[in-house]
Amino acid sequence: MNRIKQLRKENNLTQRELANETKIPYRTIQRWENGKSQIKPEKAQLIADYFNVSVAYLLGYSDDPETPFKE
């Protein structure tokens, strides 16, 4: 399970609810969760901010939700 799906389920949200809350199209969220497309950096930041986690955590680069992403 990817982190977007994990965070969404932990917060008891449907894909449609997350789409409405973030103004990201429902189908886009579906494709991210199914691995059919990659999340763009600006959308990753939007989702990370929504769930109050770091982008590194959201993308699976860190197991610590508060660790900032460093290249």
CSV table of C-alpha atoms in Angstrom, one decimal:
chain,number,residue,atom,x,y,z
A,1,MET,CA,0.0,0.0,0.0
A,2,ASN,CA,1.4,3.4,-0.9
A,3,ARG,CA,1.6,6.2,1.6
A,4,ILE,CA,-1.2,8.3,0.0
A,5,LYS,CA,-3.6,5.4,0.4
A,6,GLN,CA,-2.3,4.6,3.8
A,7,LEU,CA,-2.7,8.2,5.1
A,8,ARG,CA,-6.1,8.5,3.4
A,9,LYS,CA,-7.4,5.3,5.1
A,10,GLU,CA,-5.9,6.3,8.5
A,11,ASN,CA,-7.9,9.5,8.2
A,12,ASN,CA,-11.1,7.7,7.2
A,13,LEU,CA,-11.3,9.4,3.8
A,14,THR,CA,-12.5,8.1,0.5
A,15,GLN,CA,-10.6,8.9,-2.6
A,16,ARG,CA,-13.5,11.2,-3.6
A,17,GLU,CA,-13.4,13.0,-0.2
A,18,LEU,CA,-9.6,13.6,-0.5
A,19,ALA,CA,-10.1,14.9,-4.0
A,20,ASN,CA,-12.8,17.3,-2.8
A,21,GLU,CA,-10.6,18.5,0.1
A,22,THR,CA,-7.5,19.0,-2.0
A,23,LYS,CA,-9.1,20.1,-5.3
A,24,ILE,CA,-7.2,17.3,-7.0
A,25,PRO,CA,-9.2,15.3,-9.5
A,26,TYR,CA,-10.5,12.0,-8.2
A,27,ARG,CA,-9.1,10.0,-11.1
A,28,THR,CA,-5.7,11.5,-10.5
A,29,ILE,CA,-5.7,10.3,-6.9
A,30,GLN,CA,-6.9,6.9,-8.1
A,31,ARG,CA,-4.0,6.7,-10.6
A,32,TRP,CA,-1.4,7.6,-7.9
A,33,GLU,CA,-2.8,5.0,-5.5
A,34,ASN,CA,-2.8,2.3,-8.2
A,35,GLY,CA,0.7,3.2,-9.4
A,36,LYS,CA,-0.5,4.2,-12.8
A,37,SER,CA,1.1,7.6,-12.7
A,38,GLN,CA,3.7,9.5,-10.6
A,39,ILE,CA,2.8,12.4,-8.4
A,40,LYS,CA,4.3,15.7,-9.4
A,41,PRO,CA,6.3,17.7,-6.8
A,42,GLU,CA,3.8,20.5,-6.3
A,43,LYS,CA,1.0,18.0,-5.8
A,44,ALA,CA,3.2,15.9,-3.4
A,45,GLN,CA,3.7,19.0,-1.3
A,46,LEU,CA,-0.1,19.7,-1.3
A,47,ILE,CA,-0.9,16.2,-0.2
A,48,ALA,CA,1.9,16.2,2.4
A,49,ASP,CA,0.7,19.5,3.8
A,50,TYR,CA,-2.9,18.3,3.9
A,51,PHE,CA,-1.9,15.3,6.0
A,52,ASN,CA,0.7,17.3,8.0
A,53,VAL,CA,3.6,15.0,7.0
A,54,SER,CA,6.9,15.6,5.1
A,55,VAL,CA,7.1,15.0,1.3
A,56,ALA,CA,9.9,12.5,2.1
A,57,TYR,CA,7.5,10.5,4.2
A,58,LEU,CA,4.7,10.8,1.6
A,59,LEU,CA,7.0,9.5,-1.1
A,60,GLY,CA,8.5,6.7,0.9
A,61,TYR,CA,12.0,8.2,1.3
A,62,SER,CA,11.6,8.3,5.1
A,63,ASP,CA,9.8,6.4,7.8
A,64,ASP,CA,9.6,9.5,9.9
A,65,PRO,CA,6.5,11.7,9.0
A,66,GLU,CA,8.4,14.8,10.1
A,67,THR,CA,11.7,14.3,8.3
A,68,PRO,CA,12.2,17.0,5.6
A,69,PHE,CA,13.3,15.8,2.2
A,70,LYS,CA,16.9,16.5,1.4
A,71,GLU,CA,18.4,15.8,-2.0
